[in-house]
Each structure stands twice: as structure tokens, then as C-alpha cells.
mmCIF file of C-alpha atoms in Angstrom:
data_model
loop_
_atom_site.group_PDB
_atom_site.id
_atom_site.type_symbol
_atom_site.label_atom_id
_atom_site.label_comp_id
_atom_site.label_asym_id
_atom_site.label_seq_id
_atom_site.Cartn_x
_atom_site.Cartn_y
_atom_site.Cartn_z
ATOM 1 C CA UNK A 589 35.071 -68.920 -36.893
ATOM 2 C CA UNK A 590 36.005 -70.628 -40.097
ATOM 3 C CA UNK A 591 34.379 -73.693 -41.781
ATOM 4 C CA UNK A 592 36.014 -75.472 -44.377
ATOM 5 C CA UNK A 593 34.210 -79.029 -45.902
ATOM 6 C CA UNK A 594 35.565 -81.935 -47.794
ATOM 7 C CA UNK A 595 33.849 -85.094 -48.793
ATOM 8 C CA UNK A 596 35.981 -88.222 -48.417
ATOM 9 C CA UNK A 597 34.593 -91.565 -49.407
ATOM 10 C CA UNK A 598 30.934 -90.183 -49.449
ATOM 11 C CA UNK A 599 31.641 -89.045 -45.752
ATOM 12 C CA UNK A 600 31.267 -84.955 -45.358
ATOM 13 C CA UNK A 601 33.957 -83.631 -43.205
ATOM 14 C CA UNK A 602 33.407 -80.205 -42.072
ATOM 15 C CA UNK A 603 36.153 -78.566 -40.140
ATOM 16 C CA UNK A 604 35.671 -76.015 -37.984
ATOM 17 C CA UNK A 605 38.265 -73.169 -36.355
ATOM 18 C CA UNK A 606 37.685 -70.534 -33.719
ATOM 19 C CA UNK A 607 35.313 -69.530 -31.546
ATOM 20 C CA UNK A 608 31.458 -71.291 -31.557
ATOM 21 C CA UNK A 609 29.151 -68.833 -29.687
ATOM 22 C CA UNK A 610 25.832 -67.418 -30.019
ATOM 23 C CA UNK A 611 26.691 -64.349 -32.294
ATOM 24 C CA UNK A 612 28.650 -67.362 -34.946
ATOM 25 C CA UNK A 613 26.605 -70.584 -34.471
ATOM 26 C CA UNK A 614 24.154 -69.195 -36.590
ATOM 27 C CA UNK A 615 26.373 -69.535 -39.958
ATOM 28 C CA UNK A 616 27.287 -72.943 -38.543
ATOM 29 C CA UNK A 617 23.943 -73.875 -38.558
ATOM 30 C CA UNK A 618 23.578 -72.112 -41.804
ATOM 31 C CA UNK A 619 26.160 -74.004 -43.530
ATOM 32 C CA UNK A 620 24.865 -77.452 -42.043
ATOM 33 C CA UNK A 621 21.098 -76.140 -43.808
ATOM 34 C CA UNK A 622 22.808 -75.907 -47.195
ATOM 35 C CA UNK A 623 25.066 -79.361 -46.783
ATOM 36 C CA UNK A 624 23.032 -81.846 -45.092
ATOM 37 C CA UNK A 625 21.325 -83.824 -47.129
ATOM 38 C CA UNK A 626 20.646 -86.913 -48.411
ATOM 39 C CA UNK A 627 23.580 -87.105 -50.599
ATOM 40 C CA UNK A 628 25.756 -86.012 -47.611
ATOM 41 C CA UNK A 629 23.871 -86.914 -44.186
ATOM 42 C CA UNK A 630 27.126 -88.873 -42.837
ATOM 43 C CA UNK A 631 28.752 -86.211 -41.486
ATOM 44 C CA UNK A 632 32.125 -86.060 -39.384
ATOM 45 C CA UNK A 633 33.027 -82.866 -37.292
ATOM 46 C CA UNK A 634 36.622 -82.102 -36.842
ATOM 47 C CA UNK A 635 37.484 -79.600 -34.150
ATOM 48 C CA UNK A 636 41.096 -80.056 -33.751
ATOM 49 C CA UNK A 637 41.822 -76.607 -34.389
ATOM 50 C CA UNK A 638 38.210 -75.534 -32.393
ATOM 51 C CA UNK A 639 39.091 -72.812 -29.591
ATOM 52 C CA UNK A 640 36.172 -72.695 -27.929
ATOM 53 C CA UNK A 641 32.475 -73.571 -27.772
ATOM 54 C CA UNK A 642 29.311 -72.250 -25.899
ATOM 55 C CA UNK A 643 26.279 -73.853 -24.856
ATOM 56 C CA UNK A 644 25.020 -72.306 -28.622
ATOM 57 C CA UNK A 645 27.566 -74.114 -30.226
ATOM 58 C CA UNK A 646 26.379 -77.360 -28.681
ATOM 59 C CA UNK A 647 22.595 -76.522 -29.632
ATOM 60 C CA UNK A 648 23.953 -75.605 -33.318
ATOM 61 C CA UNK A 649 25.776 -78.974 -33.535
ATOM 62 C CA UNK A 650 22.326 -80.696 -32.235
ATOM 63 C CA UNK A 651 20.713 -79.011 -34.536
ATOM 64 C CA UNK A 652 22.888 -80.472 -37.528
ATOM 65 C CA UNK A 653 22.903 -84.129 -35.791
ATOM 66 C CA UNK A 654 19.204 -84.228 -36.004
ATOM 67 C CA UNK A 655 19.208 -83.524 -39.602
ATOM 68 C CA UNK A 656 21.757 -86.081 -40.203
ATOM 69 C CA UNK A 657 19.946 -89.027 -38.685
ATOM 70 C CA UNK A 658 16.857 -87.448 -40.406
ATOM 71 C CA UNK A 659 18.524 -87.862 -43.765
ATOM 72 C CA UNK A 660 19.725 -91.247 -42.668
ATOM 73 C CA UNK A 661 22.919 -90.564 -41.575
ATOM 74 C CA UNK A 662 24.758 -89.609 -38.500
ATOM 75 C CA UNK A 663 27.013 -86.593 -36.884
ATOM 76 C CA UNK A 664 30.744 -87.548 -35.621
ATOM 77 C CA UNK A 665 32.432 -85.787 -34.046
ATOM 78 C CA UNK A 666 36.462 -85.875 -33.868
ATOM 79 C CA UNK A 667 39.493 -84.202 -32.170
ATOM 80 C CA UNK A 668 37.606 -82.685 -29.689
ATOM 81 C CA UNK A 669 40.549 -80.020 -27.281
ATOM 82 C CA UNK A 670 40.402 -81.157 -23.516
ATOM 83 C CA UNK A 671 38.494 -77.634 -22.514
ATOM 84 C CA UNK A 672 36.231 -78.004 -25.236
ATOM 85 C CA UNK A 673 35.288 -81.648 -23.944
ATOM 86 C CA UNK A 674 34.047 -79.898 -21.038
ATOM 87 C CA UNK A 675 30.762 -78.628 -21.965
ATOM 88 C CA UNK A 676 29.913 -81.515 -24.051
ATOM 89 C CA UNK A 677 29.954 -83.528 -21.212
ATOM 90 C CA UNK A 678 28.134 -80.765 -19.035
ATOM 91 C CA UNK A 679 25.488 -80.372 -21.376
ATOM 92 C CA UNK A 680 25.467 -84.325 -22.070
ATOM 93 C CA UNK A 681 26.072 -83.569 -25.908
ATOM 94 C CA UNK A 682 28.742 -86.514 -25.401
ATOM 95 C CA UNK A 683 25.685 -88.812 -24.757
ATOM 96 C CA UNK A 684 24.346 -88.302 -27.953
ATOM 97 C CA UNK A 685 26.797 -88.146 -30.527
ATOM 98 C CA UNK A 686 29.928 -90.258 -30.911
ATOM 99 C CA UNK A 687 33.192 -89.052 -30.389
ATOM 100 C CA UNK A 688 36.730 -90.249 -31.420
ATOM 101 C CA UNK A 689 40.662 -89.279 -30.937
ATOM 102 C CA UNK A 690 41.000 -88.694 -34.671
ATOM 103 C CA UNK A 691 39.529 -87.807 -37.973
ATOM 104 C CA UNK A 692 40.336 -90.728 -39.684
ATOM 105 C CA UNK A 693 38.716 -92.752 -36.713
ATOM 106 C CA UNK A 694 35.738 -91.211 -37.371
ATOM 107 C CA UNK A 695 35.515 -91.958 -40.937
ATOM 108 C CA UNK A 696 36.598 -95.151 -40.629
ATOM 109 C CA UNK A 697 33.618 -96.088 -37.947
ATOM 110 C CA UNK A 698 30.809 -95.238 -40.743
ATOM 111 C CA UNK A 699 32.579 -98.389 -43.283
ATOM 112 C CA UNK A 700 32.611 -100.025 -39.516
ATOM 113 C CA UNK A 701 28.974 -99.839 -38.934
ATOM 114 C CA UNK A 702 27.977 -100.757 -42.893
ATOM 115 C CA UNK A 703 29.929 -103.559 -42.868
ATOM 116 C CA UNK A 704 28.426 -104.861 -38.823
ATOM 117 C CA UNK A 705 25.016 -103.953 -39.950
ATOM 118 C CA UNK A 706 25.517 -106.171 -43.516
ATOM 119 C CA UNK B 240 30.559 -48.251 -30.308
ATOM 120 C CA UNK B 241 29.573 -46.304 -26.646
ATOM 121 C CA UNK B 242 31.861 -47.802 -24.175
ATOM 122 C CA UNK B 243 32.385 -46.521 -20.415
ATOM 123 C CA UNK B 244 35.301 -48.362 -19.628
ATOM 124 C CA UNK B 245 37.341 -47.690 -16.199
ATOM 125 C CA UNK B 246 40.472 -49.668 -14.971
ATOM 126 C CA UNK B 247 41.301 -49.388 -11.544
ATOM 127 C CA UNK B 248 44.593 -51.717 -11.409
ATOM 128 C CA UNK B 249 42.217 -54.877 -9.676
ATOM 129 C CA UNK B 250 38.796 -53.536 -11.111
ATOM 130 C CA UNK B 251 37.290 -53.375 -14.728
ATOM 131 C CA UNK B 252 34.156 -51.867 -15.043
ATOM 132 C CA UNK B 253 32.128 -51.540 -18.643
ATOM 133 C CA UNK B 254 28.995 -50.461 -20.267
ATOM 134 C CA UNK B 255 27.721 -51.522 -23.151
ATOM 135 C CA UNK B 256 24.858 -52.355 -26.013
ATOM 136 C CA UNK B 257 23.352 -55.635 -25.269
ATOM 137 C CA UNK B 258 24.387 -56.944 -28.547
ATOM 138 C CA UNK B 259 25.742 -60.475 -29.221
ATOM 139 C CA UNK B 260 28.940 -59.157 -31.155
ATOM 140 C CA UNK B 261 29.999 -57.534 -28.118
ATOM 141 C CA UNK B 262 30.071 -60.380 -25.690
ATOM 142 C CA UNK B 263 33.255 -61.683 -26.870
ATOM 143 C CA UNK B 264 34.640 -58.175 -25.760
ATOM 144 C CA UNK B 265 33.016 -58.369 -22.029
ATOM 145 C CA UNK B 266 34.540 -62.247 -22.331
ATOM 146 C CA UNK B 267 37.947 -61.185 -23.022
ATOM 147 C CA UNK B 268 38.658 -59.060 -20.544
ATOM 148 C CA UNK B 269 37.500 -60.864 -17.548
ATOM 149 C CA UNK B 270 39.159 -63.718 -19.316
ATOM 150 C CA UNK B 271 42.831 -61.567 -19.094
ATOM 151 C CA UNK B 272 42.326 -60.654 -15.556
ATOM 152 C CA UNK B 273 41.735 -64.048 -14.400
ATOM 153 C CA UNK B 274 45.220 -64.992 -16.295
ATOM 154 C CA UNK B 275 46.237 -61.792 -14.308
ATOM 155 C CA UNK B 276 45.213 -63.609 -11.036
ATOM 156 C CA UNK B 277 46.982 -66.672 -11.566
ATOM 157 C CA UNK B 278 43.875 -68.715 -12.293
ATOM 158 C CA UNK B 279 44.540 -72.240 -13.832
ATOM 159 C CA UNK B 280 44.233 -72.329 -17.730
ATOM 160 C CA UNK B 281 41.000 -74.511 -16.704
ATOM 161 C CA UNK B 282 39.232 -71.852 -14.141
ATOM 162 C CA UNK B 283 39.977 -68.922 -16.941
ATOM 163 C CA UNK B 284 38.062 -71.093 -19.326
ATOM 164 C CA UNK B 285 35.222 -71.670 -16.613
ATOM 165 C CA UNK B 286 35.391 -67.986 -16.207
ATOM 166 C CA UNK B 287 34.958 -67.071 -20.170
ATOM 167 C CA UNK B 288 32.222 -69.997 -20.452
ATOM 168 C CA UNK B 289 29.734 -68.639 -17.637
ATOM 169 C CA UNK B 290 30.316 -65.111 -19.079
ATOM 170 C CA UNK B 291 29.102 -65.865 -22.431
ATOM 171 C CA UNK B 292 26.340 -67.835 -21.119
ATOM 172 C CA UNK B 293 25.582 -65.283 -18.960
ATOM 173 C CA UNK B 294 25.783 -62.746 -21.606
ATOM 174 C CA UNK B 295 24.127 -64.149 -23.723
ATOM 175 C CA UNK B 296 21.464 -65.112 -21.410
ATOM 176 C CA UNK B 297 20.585 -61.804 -21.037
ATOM 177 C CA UNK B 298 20.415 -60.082 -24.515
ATOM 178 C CA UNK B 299 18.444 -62.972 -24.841
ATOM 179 C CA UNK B 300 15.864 -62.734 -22.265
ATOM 180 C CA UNK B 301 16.657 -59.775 -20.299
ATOM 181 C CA UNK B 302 16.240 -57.746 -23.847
ATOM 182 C CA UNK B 303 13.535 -60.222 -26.107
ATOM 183 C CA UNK B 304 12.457 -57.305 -27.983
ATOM 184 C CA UNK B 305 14.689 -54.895 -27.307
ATOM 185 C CA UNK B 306 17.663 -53.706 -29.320
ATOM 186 C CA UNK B 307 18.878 -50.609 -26.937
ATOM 187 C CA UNK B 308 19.390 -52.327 -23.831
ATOM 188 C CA UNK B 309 22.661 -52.335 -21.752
ATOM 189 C CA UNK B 310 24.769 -54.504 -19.848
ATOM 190 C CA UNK B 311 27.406 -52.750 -17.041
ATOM 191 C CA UNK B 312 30.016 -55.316 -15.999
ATOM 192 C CA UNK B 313 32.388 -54.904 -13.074
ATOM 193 C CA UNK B 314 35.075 -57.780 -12.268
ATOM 194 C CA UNK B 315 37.181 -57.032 -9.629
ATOM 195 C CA UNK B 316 40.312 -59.230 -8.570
ATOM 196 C CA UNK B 317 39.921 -60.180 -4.795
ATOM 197 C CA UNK B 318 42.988 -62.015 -2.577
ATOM 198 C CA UNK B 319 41.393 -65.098 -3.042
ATOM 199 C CA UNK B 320 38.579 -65.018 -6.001
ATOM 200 C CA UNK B 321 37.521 -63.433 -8.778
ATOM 201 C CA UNK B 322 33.918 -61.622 -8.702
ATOM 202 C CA UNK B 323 32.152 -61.055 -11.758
ATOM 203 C CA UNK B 324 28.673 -58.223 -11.537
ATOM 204 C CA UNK B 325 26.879 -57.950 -14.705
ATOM 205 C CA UNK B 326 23.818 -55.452 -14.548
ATOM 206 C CA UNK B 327 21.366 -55.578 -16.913
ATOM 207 C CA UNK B 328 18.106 -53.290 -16.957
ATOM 208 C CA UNK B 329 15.125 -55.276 -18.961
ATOM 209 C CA UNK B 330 13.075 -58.302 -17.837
ATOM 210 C CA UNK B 331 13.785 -59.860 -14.582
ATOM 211 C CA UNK B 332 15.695 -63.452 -14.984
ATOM 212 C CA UNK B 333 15.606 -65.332 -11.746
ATOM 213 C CA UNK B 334 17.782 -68.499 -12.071
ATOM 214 C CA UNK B 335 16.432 -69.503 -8.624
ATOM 215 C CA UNK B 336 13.412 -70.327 -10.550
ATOM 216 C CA UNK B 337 14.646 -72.502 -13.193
ATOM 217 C CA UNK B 338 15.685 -75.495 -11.706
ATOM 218 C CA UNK B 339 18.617 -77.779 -12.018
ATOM 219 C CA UNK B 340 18.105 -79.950 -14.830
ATOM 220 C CA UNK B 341 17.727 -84.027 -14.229
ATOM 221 C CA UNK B 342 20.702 -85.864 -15.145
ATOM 222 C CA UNK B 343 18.863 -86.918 -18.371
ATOM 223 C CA UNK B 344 17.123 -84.362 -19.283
ATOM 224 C CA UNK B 345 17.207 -84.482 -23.169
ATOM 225 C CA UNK B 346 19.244 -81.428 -24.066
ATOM 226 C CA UNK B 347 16.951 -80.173 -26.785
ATOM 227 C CA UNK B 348 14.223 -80.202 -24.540
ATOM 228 C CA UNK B 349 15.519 -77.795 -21.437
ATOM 229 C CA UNK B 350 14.072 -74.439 -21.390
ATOM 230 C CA UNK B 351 15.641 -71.692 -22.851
ATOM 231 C CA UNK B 352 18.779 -69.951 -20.931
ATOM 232 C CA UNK B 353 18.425 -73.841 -18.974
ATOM 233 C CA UNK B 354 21.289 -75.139 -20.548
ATOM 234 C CA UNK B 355 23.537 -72.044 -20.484
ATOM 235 C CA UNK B 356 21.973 -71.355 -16.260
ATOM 236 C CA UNK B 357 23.292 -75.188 -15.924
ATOM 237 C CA UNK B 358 26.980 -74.232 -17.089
ATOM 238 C CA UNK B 359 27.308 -71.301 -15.269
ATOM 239 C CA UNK B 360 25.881 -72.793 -11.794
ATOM 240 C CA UNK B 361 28.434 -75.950 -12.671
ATOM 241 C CA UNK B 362 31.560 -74.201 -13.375
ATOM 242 C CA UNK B 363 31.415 -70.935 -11.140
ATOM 243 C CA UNK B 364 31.956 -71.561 -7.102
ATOM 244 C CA UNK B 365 29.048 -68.972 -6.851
ATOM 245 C CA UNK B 366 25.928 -67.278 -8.050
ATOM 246 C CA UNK B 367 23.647 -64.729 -6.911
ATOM 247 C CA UNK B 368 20.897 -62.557 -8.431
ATOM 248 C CA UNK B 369 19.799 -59.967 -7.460
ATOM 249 C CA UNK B 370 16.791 -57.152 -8.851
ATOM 250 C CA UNK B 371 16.652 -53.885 -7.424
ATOM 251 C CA UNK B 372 15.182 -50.733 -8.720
ATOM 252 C CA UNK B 373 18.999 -50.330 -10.275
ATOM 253 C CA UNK B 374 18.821 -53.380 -12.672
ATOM 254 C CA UNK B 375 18.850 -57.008 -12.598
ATOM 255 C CA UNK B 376 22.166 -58.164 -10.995
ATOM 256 C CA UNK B 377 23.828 -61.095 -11.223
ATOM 257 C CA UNK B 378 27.311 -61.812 -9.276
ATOM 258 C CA UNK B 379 29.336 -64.716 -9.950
ATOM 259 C CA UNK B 380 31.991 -65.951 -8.308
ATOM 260 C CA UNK B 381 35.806 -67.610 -8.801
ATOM 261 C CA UNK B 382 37.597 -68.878 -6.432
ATOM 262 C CA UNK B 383 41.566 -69.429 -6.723
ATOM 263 C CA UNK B 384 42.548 -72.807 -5.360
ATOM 264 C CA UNK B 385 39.011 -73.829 -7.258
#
């Protein structure tokens, strides 16, 4: 698995390539530890180029959507592959956190909800 | 790493450490028999998905404490289905006793190996467990035209 992270207009994106499974959620959930904060708790997930995801994976991205709306902020997630959809929806993860087609969707919906809420 | 692999042309049979880097190993091969069988794209994934939760179900809870533990797999490629037997020799795991989560059951609050027990009973046509004085044996199932 590889993570890369950018921060566009205050928004964190993190993208993420591979395989998310129990033996590499953990630096996933490492990497959220060291990047969520505050300063960065709007957070957008990009998993375009995501191969694969366990039920781990989907406890590791809890995980970092917790913090996020703990820090006042929120997880996003975008680009989500067909099979990957799957298990989101089996384990109801797509209940929780909001999901869009693209990236730029996603970043666009945090100015959308500042400018609804005032 | 101490393998026993043996490859009958419609069998695969393995041994191996219970250790989280080598699920994606165990996953891989039943995922390139099922291609082998003609499975759709969609039941291969299903296949790799209950594996790993499987898997990883048992180094988990099968093995708590223990870091010399074993799983055996054997997948062999049937006319119609694909059957999947992975032994594993610590703590007894029943998934009869964990039961199906409610539809809105909050996710972080299902018990551990719930959420993984949930995929695999959703996207397998079959599962069975099974302890004997041999192991703890769990056989899951893949049907074709599933």
C-alpha cells in the first residue's frame, strides 16, 4: 500500500494505492495519528487507484473519521472502484461517511457546507 | 518461510505460520484458481474478501497469544463450486455463536471477528465449522452461476 497526502485549500487529501488489509491498515492508521489534527481535520480520501480493502481497512478508515469530526472536521471519501464499494456498503461504512464520484467533488462539498451553514 | 505446498491440477493444499504477512499469499492463490474456474471478476473478489477475513479471523482469535500457530488450507475446484478448508489448531471460533448483526448495528460497536464473520457469511454461498480433535475447521463455499 502507498499513501501519498496533499493539502489543497486547507482540505488534506490523502491518497491511497494497493491493498488495505489487516497486516497494512496499521500504517494507515498510523499516518492518519500523525496528520489529523486540528489544522488538518477536513480530510478527503481518494481511492481511485485503491485495489482492494478488508473489513480492517474499513475499521482503519473509522478510526481516522472519528478523529476528524473530533477535531472538527470530517472524512470524505472519493473515487471509490465498484468492488471496493462492496464492503462499504456490507459493513454500512457508506452510512457513515460521505462518498462522491470524484476528488474534486469532494473538496468542493466542504466550501459547500461552510457556505450552507453561514 | 516453512511452506507444505501440494498442487494436484484441481487441488491446492498449504501450511503455514499464522502470521498476518502471509495471508495475502493463502489469498492469492485461491484467488487464481477461482479465475482458473471461470468465476466472475465479482465472485473471485468475494472469494479473496472471505479469505482474508477468515484469515485473519483466525491469527486473530484462533492464535491471541500465540505466535507459532498454523493454518493448513485446501481449495479444491469442484464441477460446479469452489470449496475453500482452512484448519487452524488454537482456540475454538464458532461463528454459529456470534450472531448476524442488526441492520444498524453501529459498526464500531460489533464484536470482534463480527464484522469480518458478517462478510464472509454475506458473500460466500456457504459456511460450516467444524472442531474436531484435528483442528478447528472451517469450509466455505463458491458456487459458479453465484
Amino acid at each position: 500500500m502507498e499513501i501519498e497526502f496533499e493539502v489543497q485549500d486547507g482540505i488534506g487529501i490523502v491518497h491511497i494505492k494497493g491493498d488495505l488489509n489487516a497486516n497494512t491498515s496499521p500504517e494507515l492508521t498510523t499516518f492518519f495519528e500523525e496528520n489529523i489534527d486540528e489544522e488538518h481535520a477536513n480530510i478527503v480520501i481518494d481511492m481511485k487507484k485503491l485495489d482492494y480493502s478488508s473489513s480492517a481497512g474499513v475499521r482503519a478508515l473509522l478510526g481516522a473519521a472519528r478523529a476528524a469530526r473530533q477535531n472538527g472536521g470530517d472524512l470524505r471519501i472519493a473515487a471509490v472502484p465498484s468492488l471496493v464499494a462492496r464492503i462499504f456498503k456490507l459493513s454500512q461504512f457508506d452510512r457513515i461517511v460521505k462518498m462522491f464520484d470524484t476528488v474534486e467533488e469532494a473538496v468542493q462539498s466542504y466550501s459547500a457546507t461552510e457556505s450552507s451553514s453561514g | 518461510m516453512p511452506v507444505s505446498p501440494s498442487s494436484p491440477d484441481n487441488s491446492i493444499s498449504l501450511r503455514v505460520p499464522a502470521r498476518l504477512e502471509n495471508v495475502r499469499r493463502l489469498t492469492r492463490m485461491v484467488s487464481d484458481l477461482a479465475l482458473q474456474a471461470d468465476l466472475s471478476e465479482r465472485a473471485v473478489y468475494h472469494c479473496r474478501l472471505a479469505m482474508d477475513e477468515a484469515c485473519t479471523n483466525i491469527i486473530e482469535h484462533a492464535y491471541p497469544t500465540q505466535d507459532d500457530g498454523e493454518i493448513a488450507m485446501q481449495v479444491t475446484l469442484q464441477e460446479d463450486e469452489l470449496v475453500i478448508l482452512l484448519t487452524d489448531f488454537g482456540l475454538p471460533y464458532d461463528p454459529a455463536n456470534v450472531p448476524h448483526p442488526p441492520t444498524h448495528a453501529p459498526l464500531d460497536r460489533m464484536r470482534p471477528g463480527g464484522l469480518g464473520l458478517h462478510i464472509m457469511r454475506t458473500v460466500m454461498d456457504d459456511i460450516q465449522y467444524r472442531v474436531s480433535n484435528s483442528g478447528n475447521h472451517l469450509r466455505m463455499v463458491k458456487r459458479r452461476l453465484s
